XYZ file of C-alpha atoms in Angstrom:
262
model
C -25.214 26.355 -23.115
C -24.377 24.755 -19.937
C -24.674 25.973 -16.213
C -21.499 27.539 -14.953
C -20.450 25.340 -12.135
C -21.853 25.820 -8.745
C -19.581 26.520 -5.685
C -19.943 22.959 -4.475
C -18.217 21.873 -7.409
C -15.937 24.727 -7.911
C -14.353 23.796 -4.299
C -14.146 19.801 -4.841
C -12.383 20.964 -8.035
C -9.819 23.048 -5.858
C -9.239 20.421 -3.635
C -8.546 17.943 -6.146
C -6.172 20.470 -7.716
C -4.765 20.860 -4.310
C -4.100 17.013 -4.336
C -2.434 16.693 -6.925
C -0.342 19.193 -6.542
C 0.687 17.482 -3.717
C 1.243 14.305 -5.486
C 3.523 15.885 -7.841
C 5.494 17.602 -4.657
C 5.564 14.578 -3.190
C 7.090 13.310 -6.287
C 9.343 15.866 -7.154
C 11.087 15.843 -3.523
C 11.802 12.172 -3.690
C 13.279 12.442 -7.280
C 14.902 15.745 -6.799
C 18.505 15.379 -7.863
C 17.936 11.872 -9.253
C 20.029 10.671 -12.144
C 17.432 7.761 -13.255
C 14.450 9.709 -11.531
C 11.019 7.609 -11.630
C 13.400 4.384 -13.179
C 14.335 3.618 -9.536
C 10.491 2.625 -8.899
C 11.487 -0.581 -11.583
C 15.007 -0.801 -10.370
C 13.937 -0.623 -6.472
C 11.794 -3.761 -6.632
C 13.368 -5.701 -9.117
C 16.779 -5.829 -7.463
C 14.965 -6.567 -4.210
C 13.547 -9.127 -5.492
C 16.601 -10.648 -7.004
C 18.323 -10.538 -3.623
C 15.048 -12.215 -1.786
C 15.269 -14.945 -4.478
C 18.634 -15.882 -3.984
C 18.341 -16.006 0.155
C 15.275 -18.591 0.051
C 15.922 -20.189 -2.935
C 19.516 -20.732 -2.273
C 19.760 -20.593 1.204
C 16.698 -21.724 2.690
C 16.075 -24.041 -0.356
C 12.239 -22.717 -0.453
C 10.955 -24.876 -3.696
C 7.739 -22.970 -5.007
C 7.563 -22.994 -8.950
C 8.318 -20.096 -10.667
C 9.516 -18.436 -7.521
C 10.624 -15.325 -8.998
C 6.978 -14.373 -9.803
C 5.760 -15.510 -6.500
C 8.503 -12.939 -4.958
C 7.295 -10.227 -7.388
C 3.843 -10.376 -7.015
C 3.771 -9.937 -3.418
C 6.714 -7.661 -3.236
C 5.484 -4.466 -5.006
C 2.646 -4.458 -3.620
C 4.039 -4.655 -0.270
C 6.516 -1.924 -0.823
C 3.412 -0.031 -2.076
C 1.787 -0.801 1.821
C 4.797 -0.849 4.063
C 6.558 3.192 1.933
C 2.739 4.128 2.351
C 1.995 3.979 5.958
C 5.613 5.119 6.970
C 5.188 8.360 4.857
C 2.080 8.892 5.792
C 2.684 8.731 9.466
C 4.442 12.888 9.619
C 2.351 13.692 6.880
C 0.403 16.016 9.373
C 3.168 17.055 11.541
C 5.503 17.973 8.261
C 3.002 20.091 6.804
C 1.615 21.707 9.972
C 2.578 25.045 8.208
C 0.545 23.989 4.953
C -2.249 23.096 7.149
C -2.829 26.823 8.987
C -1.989 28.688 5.460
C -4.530 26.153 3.193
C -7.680 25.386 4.037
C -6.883 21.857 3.183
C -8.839 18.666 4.308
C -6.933 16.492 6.766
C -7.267 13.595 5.011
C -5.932 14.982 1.939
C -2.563 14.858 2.814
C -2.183 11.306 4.027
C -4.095 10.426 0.864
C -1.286 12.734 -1.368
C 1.226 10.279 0.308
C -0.800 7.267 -0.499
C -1.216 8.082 -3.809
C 1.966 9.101 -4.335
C 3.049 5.579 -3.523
C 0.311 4.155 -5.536
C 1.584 5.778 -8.589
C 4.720 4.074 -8.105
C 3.231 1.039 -7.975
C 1.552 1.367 -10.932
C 4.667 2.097 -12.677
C 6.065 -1.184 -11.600
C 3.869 -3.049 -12.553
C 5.189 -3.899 -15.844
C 7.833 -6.191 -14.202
C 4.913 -8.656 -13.498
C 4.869 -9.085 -17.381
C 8.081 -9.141 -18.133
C 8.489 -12.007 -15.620
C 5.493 -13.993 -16.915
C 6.949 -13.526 -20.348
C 10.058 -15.251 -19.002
C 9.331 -18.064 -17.532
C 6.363 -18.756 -19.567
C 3.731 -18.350 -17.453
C 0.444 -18.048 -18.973
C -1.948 -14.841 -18.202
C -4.898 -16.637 -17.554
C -8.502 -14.946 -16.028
C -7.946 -15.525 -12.436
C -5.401 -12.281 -12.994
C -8.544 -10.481 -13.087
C -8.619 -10.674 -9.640
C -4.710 -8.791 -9.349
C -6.246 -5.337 -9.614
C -9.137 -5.420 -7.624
C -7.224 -6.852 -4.284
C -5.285 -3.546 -5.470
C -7.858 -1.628 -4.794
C -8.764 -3.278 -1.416
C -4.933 -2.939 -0.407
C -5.017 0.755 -1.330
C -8.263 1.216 0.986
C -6.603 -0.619 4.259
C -3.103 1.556 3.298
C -4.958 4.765 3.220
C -7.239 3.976 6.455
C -3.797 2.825 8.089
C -1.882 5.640 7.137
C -5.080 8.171 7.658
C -4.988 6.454 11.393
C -1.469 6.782 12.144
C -1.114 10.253 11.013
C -3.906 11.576 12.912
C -2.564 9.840 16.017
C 1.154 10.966 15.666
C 0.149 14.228 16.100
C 0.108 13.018 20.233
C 2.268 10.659 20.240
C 5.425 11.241 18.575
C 7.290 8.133 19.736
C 4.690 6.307 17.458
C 6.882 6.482 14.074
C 9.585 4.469 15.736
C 7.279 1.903 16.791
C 5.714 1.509 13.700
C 9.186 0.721 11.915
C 9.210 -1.888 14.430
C 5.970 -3.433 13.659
C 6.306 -3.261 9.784
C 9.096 -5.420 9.792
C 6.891 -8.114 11.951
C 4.695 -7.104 9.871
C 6.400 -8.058 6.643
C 7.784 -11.739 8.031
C 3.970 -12.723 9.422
C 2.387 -11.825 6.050
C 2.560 -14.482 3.046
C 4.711 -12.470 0.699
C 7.442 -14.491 0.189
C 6.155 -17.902 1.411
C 2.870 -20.051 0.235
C 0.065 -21.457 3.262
C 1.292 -24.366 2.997
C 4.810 -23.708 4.352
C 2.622 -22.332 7.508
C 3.055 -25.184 10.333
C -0.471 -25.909 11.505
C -0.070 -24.456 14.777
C 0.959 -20.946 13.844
C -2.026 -20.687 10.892
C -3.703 -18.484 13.697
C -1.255 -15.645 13.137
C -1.704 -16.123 9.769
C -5.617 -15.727 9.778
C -6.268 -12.929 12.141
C -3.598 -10.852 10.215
C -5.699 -8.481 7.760
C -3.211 -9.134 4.785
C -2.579 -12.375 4.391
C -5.659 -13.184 2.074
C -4.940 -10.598 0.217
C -1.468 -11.541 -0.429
C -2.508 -14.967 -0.992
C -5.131 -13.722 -3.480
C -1.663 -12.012 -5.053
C 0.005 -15.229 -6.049
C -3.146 -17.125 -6.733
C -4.247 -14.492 -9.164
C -0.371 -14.421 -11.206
C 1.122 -17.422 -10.163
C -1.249 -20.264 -9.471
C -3.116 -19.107 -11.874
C -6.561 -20.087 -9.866
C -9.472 -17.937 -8.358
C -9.561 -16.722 -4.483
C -12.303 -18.833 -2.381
C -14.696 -16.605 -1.289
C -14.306 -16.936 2.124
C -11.311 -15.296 1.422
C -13.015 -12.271 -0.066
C -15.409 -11.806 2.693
C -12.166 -11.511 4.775
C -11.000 -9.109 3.160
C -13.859 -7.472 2.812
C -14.717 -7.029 6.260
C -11.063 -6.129 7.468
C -10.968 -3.150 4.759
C -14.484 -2.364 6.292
C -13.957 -2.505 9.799
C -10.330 -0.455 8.857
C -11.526 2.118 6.807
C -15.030 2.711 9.587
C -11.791 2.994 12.508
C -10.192 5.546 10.467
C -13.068 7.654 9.650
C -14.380 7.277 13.423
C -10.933 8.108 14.784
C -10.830 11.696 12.464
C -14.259 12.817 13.426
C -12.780 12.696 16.987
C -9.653 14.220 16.719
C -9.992 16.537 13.657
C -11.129 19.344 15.540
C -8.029 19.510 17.970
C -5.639 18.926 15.544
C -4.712 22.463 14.608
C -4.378 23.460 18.611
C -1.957 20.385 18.958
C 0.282 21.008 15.924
């Protein structure tokens, strides 16, 4: 016979049921009245990414080969990053209520909205092989690498998002900025463009911006079909440390006033 469980364990249980019960709230409220439901997570990126192909392929005549990949490949994931932080800003504020009745981590619930989002992403994931099935593009090794800059995207999302949320709860005008930044945001990070269509002179922006190997990593894994240098990694690396230390050093501060400001 085994031990029962101890309290320790009993209480990481019931916060993990607690999380996912906020996943699946999270879940339910956005697909709450929804003809298609969970089919708009396919539908969402693929007829984004239609539109996106026909503006720079058509209209600013942007020649990389099998473009439609490229697009997807750094499109879900970025929808994954940019609906992540943006939820997760008011995740604190929205459930101030939730927060005084449950004695609920803080972290948990910008982490519900992050995984929330990462479920989705999962989900659409799929449309990466459907469009390698259709233009032929072979699934070699270096799409090993796909999933685990997944994993270091999630980590810089949920530090972002765990950031934000903490400091919205003092500065409310901080939502509306963000929105601002993420679409800077989106233009200054390789998702729809290649290095080399950086001009020399503005490769700077591109290298102190904690995404852009990652998202490079993105299209070398699928599309190039080649392996990340590892200077590359280290960069990442040390962005989704340096991000995730912020984060945790920013919520030992402010944790303990959080309930008095809300």
């Amino acid at each position: 016979m085994t031990p029962g469980p101890t309290f320790k364990e009993l209480f990481c249980l019931h916060r993990k049921f607690l999380l996912f019960n906020l996943i699946a709230r999270n879940l339910k409220i956005r697909y709450r009245k929804s003809f298609l439901g969970m089919v708009w997570t396919v539908l969402i990126p693929a007829g984004t990414a239609c539109i996106y192909f026909v503006i720079f392929n058509f209209v600013f005549q942007v020649r990389i080969p099998n473009y439609p990949l490229f697009i997807l490949s750094g499109l879900i994931p970025w929808t994954f990053f940019n609906t992540s932080v943006i939820s997760s800003i008011e995740s604190l504020v929205g459930n101030f209520q939730l927060l005084n009745k449950v004695p609920l981590p803080t972290p948990s619930l910008p982490l519900s909205e992050t995984m929330t989002q990462f479920l989705n992403l999962i989900l659409s994931l799929p449309i990466l092989l459907v469009a390698m099935l259709i233009l032929h593009v072979p699934l070699a090794w270096p799409a090993l690498q796909y999933p685990i800059l997944i994993g270091f995207l999630f980590l810089i999302t949920y530090a972002i998002g765990l950031a934000l949320s903490l400091l919205y709860v003092y500065f409310r005008d901080l939502k509306h900025l963000v929105a601002l930044i993420m679409q800077f945001w989106f233009y200054l990070t390789p998702v729809m463009y290649s290095e080399q269509m950086v001009p020399e002179r503005f490769r700077t922006l591109l290298n102190i911006n904690p995404l852009s190997s990652i998202f490079l990593g993105f299209h070398a894994a699928l599309v190039d079909g080649e392996w990340l240098p590892l200077e590359k990694w280290l960069y990442i690396g040390v962005w989704t440390l340096i991000l995730v230390l912020a984060s945790k050093a920013l919520l030992s501060k402010l944790s303990h006033s959080i309930n008095e400001t809300l």
